[in-house]
CSV table of C-alpha atoms in Angstrom, one decimal:
chain,number,residue,atom,x,y,z
A,251,MET,CA,313.8,188.3,-29.7
A,252,THR,CA,314.5,188.8,-33.4
A,253,THR,CA,316.1,186.4,-35.6
A,254,ASP,CA,317.2,186.4,-39.3
A,255,TRP,CA,316.5,183.9,-41.5
A,256,SER,CA,316.5,186.5,-44.4
A,257,ASN,CA,319.5,185.1,-46.3
A,258,ARG,CA,316.6,181.8,-46.5
A,259,GLU,CA,315.3,181.2,-50.2
A,260,PHE,CA,312.2,180.8,-48.3
A,261,PRO,CA,312.6,182.6,-44.6
A,262,LYS,CA,308.8,183.1,-43.8
A,263,THR,CA,308.6,179.1,-44.4
A,264,LEU,CA,308.2,176.7,-40.6
A,265,CYS,CA,309.2,173.0,-42.0
A,266,LEU,CA,308.2,171.5,-38.3
A,267,PHE,CA,308.9,167.7,-38.0
A,268,ASP,CA,306.7,165.3,-35.3
A,269,VAL,CA,309.9,163.0,-33.6
A,270,ASP,CA,308.9,159.5,-33.4
A,271,GLY,CA,308.0,157.8,-36.7
A,272,THR,CA,308.8,161.0,-38.8
A,273,LEU,CA,312.5,162.4,-38.5
A,274,THR,CA,313.3,159.1,-36.5
A,275,PRO,CA,312.6,155.5,-36.1
A,276,ALA,CA,310.1,155.3,-33.8
A,277,ARG,CA,312.3,155.9,-30.3
A,278,GLY,CA,314.7,155.1,-32.5
A,279,VAL,CA,317.8,158.0,-33.8
A,280,ILE,CA,317.6,160.0,-37.1
A,281,THR,CA,320.1,158.8,-39.8
A,282,LYS,CA,322.9,160.7,-41.5
A,283,ASP,CA,320.4,161.0,-45.2
A,284,MET,CA,318.0,162.4,-42.9
A,285,GLN,CA,320.6,164.8,-41.3
A,286,GLN,CA,321.2,166.0,-44.9
A,287,THR,CA,318.7,166.5,-45.6
A,288,LEU,CA,317.6,168.3,-42.6
A,289,ALA,CA,320.5,170.6,-43.3
A,290,ASP,CA,319.6,170.6,-46.9
A,291,LEU,CA,316.2,173.0,-46.4
A,292,ARG,CA,317.7,174.1,-43.5
A,293,LYS,CA,319.4,176.3,-46.4
A,294,LYS,CA,315.7,176.8,-48.0
A,295,CYS,CA,313.8,177.2,-45.1
A,296,VAL,CA,313.6,177.6,-41.1
A,297,VAL,CA,312.8,174.5,-39.7
A,298,GLY,CA,311.9,173.0,-36.3
A,299,PHE,CA,310.4,169.4,-34.4
A,300,VAL,CA,308.0,169.1,-32.0
A,301,GLY,CA,308.2,165.5,-29.8
A,302,GLY,CA,305.9,164.5,-26.6
A,303,SER,CA,309.9,163.2,-25.1
A,304,ASP,CA,311.9,165.8,-22.6
A,305,PHE,CA,314.7,167.3,-24.6
A,306,VAL,CA,317.7,165.0,-23.3
A,307,LYS,CA,315.6,162.1,-25.2
A,308,GLN,CA,315.0,164.0,-28.2
A,309,GLU,CA,318.8,164.7,-28.0
A,310,GLU,CA,319.9,161.3,-27.4
A,311,GLN,CA,317.3,160.8,-30.3
A,312,LEU,CA,318.6,163.4,-33.0
A,313,GLY,CA,322.3,164.2,-31.7
A,314,ASN,CA,324.1,166.4,-29.4
A,315,ASP,CA,323.8,169.4,-32.1
A,316,VAL,CA,320.3,169.7,-32.4
A,317,LEU,CA,320.2,173.4,-30.9
A,318,GLN,CA,322.5,174.2,-33.7
A,319,THR,CA,320.8,172.4,-36.3
A,320,PHE,CA,317.6,173.2,-36.0
A,321,ASP,CA,315.7,176.6,-35.7
A,322,TYR,CA,312.9,175.3,-33.4
A,323,CYS,CA,313.1,172.7,-31.1
A,324,PHE,CA,309.8,172.0,-28.9
A,325,SER,CA,309.9,169.5,-26.2
A,326,GLU,CA,306.3,168.2,-23.8
A,327,ASN,CA,304.6,168.8,-27.0
A,328,GLY,CA,306.2,172.3,-27.0
A,329,LEU,CA,305.8,172.8,-22.9
A,330,THR,CA,309.5,173.7,-23.2
A,331,ALA,CA,310.8,175.2,-26.4
A,332,PHE,CA,314.5,176.6,-28.2
A,333,ARG,CA,314.5,179.5,-30.7
A,334,SER,CA,317.9,180.0,-32.6
A,335,GLY,CA,319.4,177.9,-29.8
A,336,GLU,CA,317.9,180.5,-27.0
A,337,ALA,CA,315.3,179.0,-24.5
A,338,LEU,CA,312.0,180.2,-24.9
A,339,ALA,CA,309.6,180.1,-21.7
A,340,SER,CA,309.5,176.4,-20.3
A,341,ASP,CA,307.2,174.9,-17.8
A,342,SER,CA,306.5,171.3,-17.3
A,343,PHE,CA,303.6,169.3,-17.8
A,344,LEU,CA,303.7,168.1,-15.0
A,345,GLN,CA,304.5,171.2,-13.4
A,346,PHE,CA,301.2,172.5,-15.5
A,347,MET,CA,298.9,169.7,-14.3
A,348,GLY,CA,300.1,169.7,-10.7
A,349,GLU,CA,300.6,166.0,-9.3
A,350,GLU,CA,297.2,165.7,-7.8
A,351,ARG,CA,295.1,165.7,-11.5
């Protein structure tokens, strides 16, 4: 899969943000001001988020349109990932480590 971000001022720059305590208050929801800031930044470079929570929780925090408003989405510290709204290879932490570990 190739993605073309050549229309952005800095197409080879990825700004990656933590969710809790950066994009949102800890376990809280994103503000309208932060949403606008990210939308403005996304016009200039590639924007993504990463966090330890599962995707469902991140979607609650960042909005139901999260796959459209971010270029990259990394849940469970990267074990679940999306690029341009499409799922990349995925695994859950529990499956990765196994219950006995």
